[in-house]
Structures are given as C-alpha cells and as structure tokens.
Amino acid sequence: AQSVTQLGSHVSVSEGALVLLRCNYSSSVPPYLFWYVQYPNQGLQLLLKYTSAATLVKGINGFEAEFKKSETSFHLTKPSAHMSDAAEYFCAVRTPGQAGTALIFGKGTTLSVSS
Amino acid sequence: DTGVSQNPRHKITKRGQNVTFRCDPISEHNRLYWYRQTLGQGPEFLTYFQNEAQLEKSRLLSDRFSAERPKGSFSTLEIQRTEQGDSAMYLCASSLSGTVTGELFFGEGSRLTVL
C-alpha cells in the first residue's frame, strides 16, 4: 500500500531563511506526488505536483520540490521564507494509472515564520 | 470562476442528532471526493464518486455515514446519530477524469462540532 511520511510536525524558520519540509513516500511503483498548502479555516490548495516529466518541480509562491527515487523522497523547499508562508503543508501520493482513486495524505507539517 | 462550494461551513450539534453536509463541485468535474480531517492530522479519505456512482468507500465510513450524488452534480454527506468522535472538518474535493494526475480541487470544508 502506498503512503507518505512527513518528518517533523512543526518547522520554525526566520523570515528570509530557507524552508525545507520533508516528505518520504512508500510505493511499489514510481508514484505521482503532490504538495498542498492549507491556511487556517480554508481548504487545501495545490502547490505543485510530480508527474515523472521532470524530477525538479516548480510550484506557486516560489516553492519547489525534487523527486529522488533513490531516497524515496519529495522534499519541499523555498529559498527565502515570507511571513505569508506560515500555514499547514501536506504531502500526498497517488499511483499512476489510478487517476480516479483517492490521494493519500501525510499528517502535515506546520510552518511558522518569525520576523 | 467558481470553485468547490461546501455548506454549511460550521455546524454545532448535540450528540445523537443527524447532520447533513452539501458539496457543489466545479461544474465540469465528474469526480467528487469526501475527506475527513481532525486536528493535527492530514485529510483521511472517506468516499469517492464518478458521476453518480459511488466507486470507493473507506473503512472509516461507518454505517452511520451515507453519501449520495444523485444527479452526478452536487453531493451530500449525512451522519446519523452523531458521536463526539465525529467532530472534524469534512472536506469535499473534485477532479476531472482524463487528466494525467487527477489532482484534486478542495472546498473550504464544513466543520462539525458534536457536543
């Protein structure tokens, strides 16, 4: 069964510092991977997705993620944090060829940004 | 551009009462998903429709839960004889078949509090 593990339930950075949110997946085949962001009292918004076209994926708001098959990882990064980046971030996985099935989400990482 | 709409946004009820949530997906999307999210957790899959057919149900969807999508457009999620453990955010998402990755578009959620 496929799954994702997000290491670190809470990450704190200073404004302008590097953001690194970790996600490791478990899947029998190379999966499709997603990062979503959730602001308080709102739904989830897609940040970026990996579809096997390129291992380095760029998303919205300056975020990017790199798919590393050897490490079964899909970590999310941003070079310089903004206060507005403070939110909950979720990694999710789906098996290719099963586009109709549900995404499986990790437990999430709360990002705090201090001035 | 209308996204996924959920109503009501908040519902407070007493234990034992029935509640119903409604989800209106993005108009051209034929797939609709329900997820449950509790505090500090990622979204957990409940059930999935393609058009009016309910194709997948999670083991989390107990007999007290029922979901419908009668005309393949909006969907309802009913919880009968609510319990305090049902308190959560109920998220609806939709997607369009035929896309490679099938990423989900989420509504803002319906928060249920059972007293």
PDB file of C-alpha atoms in Angstrom:
ATOM      1  CA  ALA A   1       0.000   0.000   0.000  1.00  0.00           C
ATOM      2  CA  GLN A   2       1.212   3.478  -0.769  1.00  0.00           C
ATOM      3  CA  SER A   3       1.818   6.041   1.935  1.00  0.00           C
ATOM      4  CA  VAL A   4       3.693   9.225   2.728  1.00  0.00           C
ATOM      5  CA  THR A   5       5.558  10.225   5.862  1.00  0.00           C
ATOM      6  CA  GLN A   6       6.217  13.844   6.707  1.00  0.00           C
ATOM      7  CA  LEU A   7       9.154  14.213   9.046  1.00  0.00           C
ATOM      8  CA  GLY A   8       8.624  16.965  11.563  1.00  0.00           C
ATOM      9  CA  SER A   9       5.134  18.027  12.532  1.00  0.00           C
ATOM     10  CA  HIS A  10       6.334  21.583  13.144  1.00  0.00           C
ATOM     11  CA  VAL A  11       9.060  23.610  11.440  1.00  0.00           C
ATOM     12  CA  SER A  12      10.030  27.122  12.515  1.00  0.00           C
ATOM     13  CA  VAL A  13      12.144  29.469  10.414  1.00  0.00           C
ATOM     14  CA  SER A  14      13.006  33.132  10.378  1.00  0.00           C
ATOM     15  CA  GLU A  15      11.807  35.388   7.610  1.00  0.00           C
ATOM     16  CA  GLY A  16      14.289  35.175   4.730  1.00  0.00           C
ATOM     17  CA  ALA A  17      15.617  31.770   5.776  1.00  0.00           C
ATOM     18  CA  LEU A  18      15.495  28.560   3.747  1.00  0.00           C
ATOM     19  CA  VAL A  19      12.355  26.477   4.090  1.00  0.00           C
ATOM     20  CA  LEU A  20      12.729  22.671   3.964  1.00  0.00           C
ATOM     21  CA  LEU A  21       9.741  20.419   4.566  1.00  0.00           C
ATOM     22  CA  ARG A  22      10.402  16.705   4.319  1.00  0.00           C
ATOM     23  CA  CYS A  23       8.291  14.020   2.675  1.00  0.00           C
ATOM     24  CA  ASN A  24       9.142  10.373   2.101  1.00  0.00           C
ATOM     25  CA  TYR A  25       6.880   8.049   0.183  1.00  0.00           C
ATOM     26  CA  SER A  26       6.287   4.338   0.059  1.00  0.00           C
ATOM     27  CA  SER A  27       5.068   2.897  -3.211  1.00  0.00           C
ATOM     28  CA  SER A  28       5.695  -0.213  -5.279  1.00  0.00           C
ATOM     29  CA  VAL A  29       5.935   1.886  -8.442  1.00  0.00           C
ATOM     30  CA  PRO A  30       7.105   5.468  -9.020  1.00  0.00           C
ATOM     31  CA  PRO A  31       4.123   7.462  -7.854  1.00  0.00           C
ATOM     32  CA  TYR A  32       2.556  10.800  -8.582  1.00  0.00           C
ATOM     33  CA  LEU A  33       3.333  13.145  -5.702  1.00  0.00           C
ATOM     34  CA  PHE A  34       1.725  16.379  -4.608  1.00  0.00           C
ATOM     35  CA  TRP A  35       2.235  19.162  -2.110  1.00  0.00           C
ATOM     36  CA  TYR A  36      -0.787  21.059  -0.821  1.00  0.00           C
ATOM     37  CA  VAL A  37      -0.962  24.077   1.491  1.00  0.00           C
ATOM     38  CA  GLN A  38      -3.760  24.848   3.945  1.00  0.00           C
ATOM     39  CA  TYR A  39      -4.247  28.240   5.552  1.00  0.00           C
ATOM     40  CA  PRO A  40      -6.359  28.486   8.738  1.00  0.00           C
ATOM     41  CA  ASN A  41     -10.041  27.728   8.200  1.00  0.00           C
ATOM     42  CA  GLN A  42      -9.535  27.170   4.496  1.00  0.00           C
ATOM     43  CA  GLY A  43      -9.398  24.209   2.166  1.00  0.00           C
ATOM     44  CA  LEU A  44      -6.281  22.758   0.584  1.00  0.00           C
ATOM     45  CA  GLN A  45      -4.569  24.470  -2.330  1.00  0.00           C
ATOM     46  CA  LEU A  46      -2.245  22.665  -4.729  1.00  0.00           C
ATOM     47  CA  LEU A  47       1.336  23.966  -4.558  1.00  0.00           C
ATOM     48  CA  LEU A  48       2.971  21.616  -7.046  1.00  0.00           C
ATOM     49  CA  LYS A  49       2.897  18.092  -8.436  1.00  0.00           C
ATOM     50  CA  TYR A  50       5.355  15.470  -9.704  1.00  0.00           C
ATOM     51  CA  THR A  51       4.263  13.500 -12.756  1.00  0.00           C
ATOM     52  CA  SER A  52       7.556  11.888 -13.839  1.00  0.00           C
ATOM     53  CA  ALA A  53       8.205  14.526 -16.521  1.00  0.00           C
ATOM     54  CA  ALA A  54      10.979  16.240 -14.550  1.00  0.00           C
ATOM     55  CA  THR A  55      12.474  15.477 -11.171  1.00  0.00           C
ATOM     56  CA  LEU A  56      12.666  19.136 -10.117  1.00  0.00           C
ATOM     57  CA  VAL A  57       9.214  20.639  -9.957  1.00  0.00           C
ATOM     58  CA  LYS A  58       8.450  24.314  -9.538  1.00  0.00           C
ATOM     59  CA  GLY A  59       5.219  25.429  -7.974  1.00  0.00           C
ATOM     60  CA  ILE A  60       3.415  28.545  -6.891  1.00  0.00           C
ATOM     61  CA  ASN A  61       4.667  31.117  -4.394  1.00  0.00           C
ATOM     62  CA  GLY A  62       8.331  30.286  -5.057  1.00  0.00           C
ATOM     63  CA  PHE A  63       8.185  26.709  -3.796  1.00  0.00           C
ATOM     64  CA  GLU A  64       9.841  23.781  -5.500  1.00  0.00           C
ATOM     65  CA  ALA A  65      10.355  20.094  -4.806  1.00  0.00           C
ATOM     66  CA  GLU A  66      12.747  17.448  -6.054  1.00  0.00           C
ATOM     67  CA  PHE A  67      11.806  13.830  -6.642  1.00  0.00           C
ATOM     68  CA  LYS A  68      14.624  11.488  -5.569  1.00  0.00           C
ATOM     69  CA  LYS A  69      13.825   7.885  -6.339  1.00  0.00           C
ATOM     70  CA  SER A  70      16.923   6.548  -4.583  1.00  0.00           C
ATOM     71  CA  GLU A  71      15.847   8.248  -1.370  1.00  0.00           C
ATOM     72  CA  THR A  72      12.084   7.824  -1.934  1.00  0.00           C
ATOM     73  CA  SER A  73      11.779  11.496  -1.100  1.00  0.00           C
ATOM     74  CA  PHE A  74       9.923  14.558  -2.370  1.00  0.00           C
ATOM     75  CA  HIS A  75      11.045  17.374  -0.094  1.00  0.00           C
ATOM     76  CA  LEU A  76       9.575  20.867  -0.450  1.00  0.00           C
ATOM     77  CA  THR A  77      11.876  23.883  -0.413  1.00  0.00           C
ATOM     78  CA  LYS A  78      11.769  27.645  -0.729  1.00  0.00           C
ATOM     79  CA  PRO A  79      14.944  29.746  -0.709  1.00  0.00           C
ATOM     80  CA  SER A  80      13.556  32.619   1.345  1.00  0.00           C
ATOM     81  CA  ALA A  81      10.601  32.389   3.704  1.00  0.00           C
ATOM     82  CA  HIS A  82       7.929  35.065   3.885  1.00  0.00           C
ATOM     83  CA  MET A  83       5.577  35.664   6.776  1.00  0.00           C
ATOM     84  CA  SER A  84       2.715  34.758   4.445  1.00  0.00           C
ATOM     85  CA  ASP A  85       4.133  31.225   4.069  1.00  0.00           C
ATOM     86  CA  ALA A  86       3.013  30.321   7.589  1.00  0.00           C
ATOM     87  CA  ALA A  87       0.496  27.522   7.065  1.00  0.00           C
ATOM     88  CA  GLU A  88      -0.001  23.753   7.164  1.00  0.00           C
ATOM     89  CA  TYR A  89       1.661  21.771   4.374  1.00  0.00           C
ATOM     90  CA  PHE A  90       0.612  18.311   3.236  1.00  0.00           C
ATOM     91  CA  CYS A  91       2.380  15.810   1.015  1.00  0.00           C
ATOM     92  CA  ALA A  92       0.171  13.363  -0.897  1.00  0.00           C
ATOM     93  CA  VAL A  93       0.641  10.341  -3.167  1.00  0.00           C
ATOM     94  CA  ARG A  94      -1.233   8.504  -5.867  1.00  0.00           C
ATOM     95  CA  THR A  95      -0.289   5.510  -8.033  1.00  0.00           C
ATOM     96  CA  PRO A  96      -0.075   6.291 -11.770  1.00  0.00           C
ATOM     97  CA  GLY A  97      -2.796   4.688 -13.828  1.00  0.00           C
ATOM     98  CA  GLN A  98      -5.253   5.068 -10.992  1.00  0.00           C
ATOM     99  CA  ALA A  99      -6.233   8.667 -11.554  1.00  0.00           C
ATOM    100  CA  GLY A 100      -9.673   8.089 -10.150  1.00  0.00           C
ATOM    101  CA  THR A 101      -8.566   6.812  -6.804  1.00  0.00           C
ATOM    102  CA  ALA A 102      -8.093   8.998  -3.787  1.00  0.00           C
ATOM    103  CA  LEU A 103      -4.946  10.846  -2.839  1.00  0.00           C
ATOM    104  CA  ILE A 104      -3.304   9.568   0.317  1.00  0.00           C
ATOM    105  CA  PHE A 105      -2.090  12.407   2.542  1.00  0.00           C
ATOM    106  CA  GLY A 106       0.610  12.689   5.154  1.00  0.00           C
ATOM    107  CA  LYS A 107      -0.114  14.081   8.598  1.00  0.00           C
ATOM    108  CA  GLY A 108       1.127  17.516   7.676  1.00  0.00           C
ATOM    109  CA  THR A 109       3.818  19.955   8.758  1.00  0.00           C
ATOM    110  CA  THR A 110       3.019  23.290  10.330  1.00  0.00           C
ATOM    111  CA  LEU A 111       5.369  26.010   9.134  1.00  0.00           C
ATOM    112  CA  SER A 112       5.898  29.007  11.412  1.00  0.00           C
ATOM    113  CA  VAL A 113       7.767  32.077  10.173  1.00  0.00           C
ATOM    114  CA  SER A 114       9.122  34.637  12.613  1.00  0.00           C
ATOM    115  CA  SER A 115      10.260  38.163  11.866  1.00  0.00           C
TER     116      SER A 115
ATOM    117  CA  ASP B   1     -14.707  31.060 -11.787  1.00  0.00           C
ATOM    118  CA  THR B   2     -16.498  29.129  -9.065  1.00  0.00           C
ATOM    119  CA  GLY B   3     -14.551  26.597  -7.074  1.00  0.00           C
ATOM    120  CA  VAL B   4     -15.807  23.798  -4.879  1.00  0.00           C
ATOM    121  CA  SER B   5     -18.505  25.063  -2.542  1.00  0.00           C
ATOM    122  CA  GLN B   6     -19.439  23.467   0.787  1.00  0.00           C
ATOM    123  CA  ASN B   7     -22.350  24.204   3.101  1.00  0.00           C
ATOM    124  CA  PRO B   8     -22.720  24.786   5.933  1.00  0.00           C
ATOM    125  CA  ARG B   9     -19.235  25.973   6.847  1.00  0.00           C
ATOM    126  CA  HIS B  10     -19.851  25.309  10.522  1.00  0.00           C
ATOM    127  CA  LYS B  11     -22.303  23.035  12.298  1.00  0.00           C
ATOM    128  CA  ILE B  12     -22.705  22.554  16.028  1.00  0.00           C
ATOM    129  CA  THR B  13     -24.977  19.729  17.080  1.00  0.00           C
ATOM    130  CA  LYS B  14     -25.795  17.611  20.088  1.00  0.00           C
ATOM    131  CA  ARG B  15     -24.771  14.004  20.300  1.00  0.00           C
ATOM    132  CA  GLY B  16     -27.340  11.731  18.712  1.00  0.00           C
ATOM    133  CA  GLN B  17     -28.591  14.247  16.161  1.00  0.00           C
ATOM    134  CA  ASN B  18     -28.315  13.815  12.406  1.00  0.00           C
ATOM    135  CA  VAL B  19     -26.393  16.267  10.250  1.00  0.00           C
ATOM    136  CA  THR B  20     -26.069  16.720   6.505  1.00  0.00           C
ATOM    137  CA  PHE B  21     -23.365  18.498   4.527  1.00  0.00           C
ATOM    138  CA  ARG B  22     -23.594  19.567   0.916  1.00  0.00           C
ATOM    139  CA  CYS B  23     -20.847  19.882  -1.674  1.00  0.00           C
ATOM    140  CA  ASP B  24     -21.102  21.555  -5.066  1.00  0.00           C
ATOM    141  CA  PRO B  25     -18.081  20.622  -7.195  1.00  0.00           C
ATOM    142  CA  ILE B  26     -16.523  22.576 -10.012  1.00  0.00           C
ATOM    143  CA  SER B  27     -19.148  22.351 -12.724  1.00  0.00           C
ATOM    144  CA  GLU B  28     -17.281  20.309 -15.330  1.00  0.00           C
ATOM    145  CA  HIS B  29     -15.708  17.914 -12.795  1.00  0.00           C
ATOM    146  CA  ASN B  30     -17.197  14.432 -12.827  1.00  0.00           C
ATOM    147  CA  ARG B  31     -15.277  13.044  -9.838  1.00  0.00           C
ATOM    148  CA  LEU B  32     -16.106  14.013  -6.276  1.00  0.00           C
ATOM    149  CA  TYR B  33     -14.385  13.017  -3.042  1.00  0.00           C
ATOM    150  CA  TRP B  34     -15.133  13.351   0.651  1.00  0.00           C
ATOM    151  CA  TYR B  35     -12.364  13.518   3.217  1.00  0.00           C
ATOM    152  CA  ARG B  36     -12.332  13.956   6.983  1.00  0.00           C
ATOM    153  CA  GLN B  37      -9.676  15.987   8.767  1.00  0.00           C
ATOM    154  CA  THR B  38      -9.176  16.024  12.526  1.00  0.00           C
ATOM    155  CA  LEU B  39      -6.934  18.391  14.436  1.00  0.00           C
ATOM    156  CA  GLY B  40      -3.281  17.783  13.735  1.00  0.00           C
ATOM    157  CA  GLN B  41      -3.940  15.180  11.072  1.00  0.00           C
ATOM    158  CA  GLY B  42      -3.933  15.080   7.319  1.00  0.00           C
ATOM    159  CA  PRO B  43      -7.130  14.559   5.349  1.00  0.00           C
ATOM    160  CA  GLU B  44      -8.403  10.983   5.511  1.00  0.00           C
ATOM    161  CA  PHE B  45     -10.301   9.574   2.549  1.00  0.00           C
ATOM    162  CA  LEU B  46     -13.956   8.678   3.133  1.00  0.00           C
ATOM    163  CA  THR B  47     -15.570   8.055  -0.245  1.00  0.00           C
ATOM    164  CA  TYR B  48     -15.420   8.835  -3.970  1.00  0.00           C
ATOM    165  CA  PHE B  49     -17.945   9.265  -6.772  1.00  0.00           C
ATOM    166  CA  GLN B  50     -17.550   9.212 -10.505  1.00  0.00           C
ATOM    167  CA  ASN B  51     -20.655  10.900 -11.860  1.00  0.00           C
ATOM    168  CA  GLU B  52     -23.482   9.455  -9.725  1.00  0.00           C
ATOM    169  CA  ALA B  53     -21.752   6.143  -8.957  1.00  0.00           C
ATOM    170  CA  GLN B  54     -20.089   5.687  -5.584  1.00  0.00           C
ATOM    171  CA  LEU B  55     -16.979   3.757  -6.579  1.00  0.00           C
ATOM    172  CA  GLU B  56     -14.956   3.557  -3.402  1.00  0.00           C
ATOM    173  CA  LYS B  57     -15.611   3.726   0.329  1.00  0.00           C
ATOM    174  CA  SER B  58     -13.104   3.790   3.141  1.00  0.00           C
ATOM    175  CA  ARG B  59     -13.384   1.624   6.209  1.00  0.00           C
ATOM    176  CA  LEU B  60     -13.688   4.945   8.066  1.00  0.00           C
ATOM    177  CA  LEU B  61     -17.154   5.330   6.573  1.00  0.00           C
ATOM    178  CA  SER B  62     -19.207   3.555   9.223  1.00  0.00           C
ATOM    179  CA  ASP B  63     -22.855   2.573   8.837  1.00  0.00           C
ATOM    180  CA  ARG B  64     -23.857   5.914  10.343  1.00  0.00           C
ATOM    181  CA  PHE B  65     -22.364   7.724   7.368  1.00  0.00           C
ATOM    182  CA  SER B  66     -24.014   7.890   3.969  1.00  0.00           C
ATOM    183  CA  ALA B  67     -23.087   9.862   0.894  1.00  0.00           C
ATOM    184  CA  GLU B  68     -25.053  10.461  -2.264  1.00  0.00           C
ATOM    185  CA  ARG B  69     -24.597  12.184  -5.571  1.00  0.00           C
ATOM    186  CA  PRO B  70     -27.990  11.616  -7.168  1.00  0.00           C
ATOM    187  CA  LYS B  71     -27.602  13.504 -10.433  1.00  0.00           C
ATOM    188  CA  GLY B  72     -23.862  13.462 -10.741  1.00  0.00           C
ATOM    189  CA  SER B  73     -23.591  17.081  -9.710  1.00  0.00           C
ATOM    190  CA  PHE B  74     -23.778  18.070  -6.030  1.00  0.00           C
ATOM    191  CA  SER B  75     -23.239  15.573  -3.253  1.00  0.00           C
ATOM    192  CA  THR B  76     -24.475  15.207   0.314  1.00  0.00           C
ATOM    193  CA  LEU B  77     -22.807  13.549   3.270  1.00  0.00           C
ATOM    194  CA  GLU B  78     -25.142  12.577   6.093  1.00  0.00           C
ATOM    195  CA  ILE B  79     -24.056  11.485   9.543  1.00  0.00           C
ATOM    196  CA  GLN B  80     -26.730   9.809  11.646  1.00  0.00           C
ATOM    197  CA  ARG B  81     -26.723   9.593  15.442  1.00  0.00           C
ATOM    198  CA  THR B  82     -23.648  11.781  15.727  1.00  0.00           C
ATOM    199  CA  GLU B  83     -20.965  10.984  18.287  1.00  0.00           C
ATOM    200  CA  GLN B  84     -18.343  13.263  19.791  1.00  0.00           C
ATOM    201  CA  GLY B  85     -15.717  11.419  17.775  1.00  0.00           C
ATOM    202  CA  ASP B  86     -17.368  12.681  14.600  1.00  0.00           C
ATOM    203  CA  SER B  87     -16.181  16.208  15.383  1.00  0.00           C
ATOM    204  CA  ALA B  88     -13.912  17.111  12.491  1.00  0.00           C
ATOM    205  CA  MET B  89     -13.567  19.136   9.332  1.00  0.00           C
ATOM    206  CA  TYR B  90     -15.291  17.438   6.392  1.00  0.00           C
ATOM    207  CA  LEU B  91     -13.617  18.321   3.119  1.00  0.00           C
ATOM    208  CA  CYS B  92     -15.014  17.887  -0.361  1.00  0.00           C
ATOM    209  CA  ALA B  93     -12.852  17.813  -3.462  1.00  0.00           C
ATOM    210  CA  SER B  94     -13.469  17.371  -7.159  1.00  0.00           C
ATOM    211  CA  SER B  95     -11.447  16.458 -10.213  1.00  0.00           C
ATOM    212  CA  LEU B  96     -11.851  15.860 -13.917  1.00  0.00           C
ATOM    213  CA  SER B  97     -11.379  12.428 -15.450  1.00  0.00           C
ATOM    214  CA  GLY B  98      -8.954  12.265 -18.334  1.00  0.00           C
ATOM    215  CA  THR B  99      -6.270  14.340 -16.659  1.00  0.00           C
ATOM    216  CA  VAL B 100      -2.954  12.584 -16.165  1.00  0.00           C
ATOM    217  CA  THR B 101      -2.500  13.103 -12.465  1.00  0.00           C
ATOM    218  CA  GLY B 102      -6.066  13.735 -11.367  1.00  0.00           C
ATOM    219  CA  GLU B 103      -5.166  16.404  -8.844  1.00  0.00           C
ATOM    220  CA  LEU B 104      -7.948  17.380  -6.509  1.00  0.00           C
ATOM    221  CA  PHE B 105      -9.513  20.798  -6.023  1.00  0.00           C
ATOM    222  CA  PHE B 106     -10.776  21.292  -2.487  1.00  0.00           C
ATOM    223  CA  GLY B 107     -13.575  23.285  -0.946  1.00  0.00           C
ATOM    224  CA  GLU B 108     -13.143  25.223   2.275  1.00  0.00           C
ATOM    225  CA  GLY B 109     -14.664  22.463   4.351  1.00  0.00           C
ATOM    226  CA  SER B 110     -17.543  22.007   6.764  1.00  0.00           C
ATOM    227  CA  ARG B 111     -16.528  21.986  10.406  1.00  0.00           C
ATOM    228  CA  LEU B 112     -18.653  19.759  12.657  1.00  0.00           C
ATOM    229  CA  THR B 113     -18.692  20.089  16.433  1.00  0.00           C
ATOM    230  CA  VAL B 114     -20.633  17.458  18.357  1.00  0.00           C
ATOM    231  CA  LEU B 115     -21.422  18.425  21.954  1.00  0.00           C
TER     232      LEU B 115
END
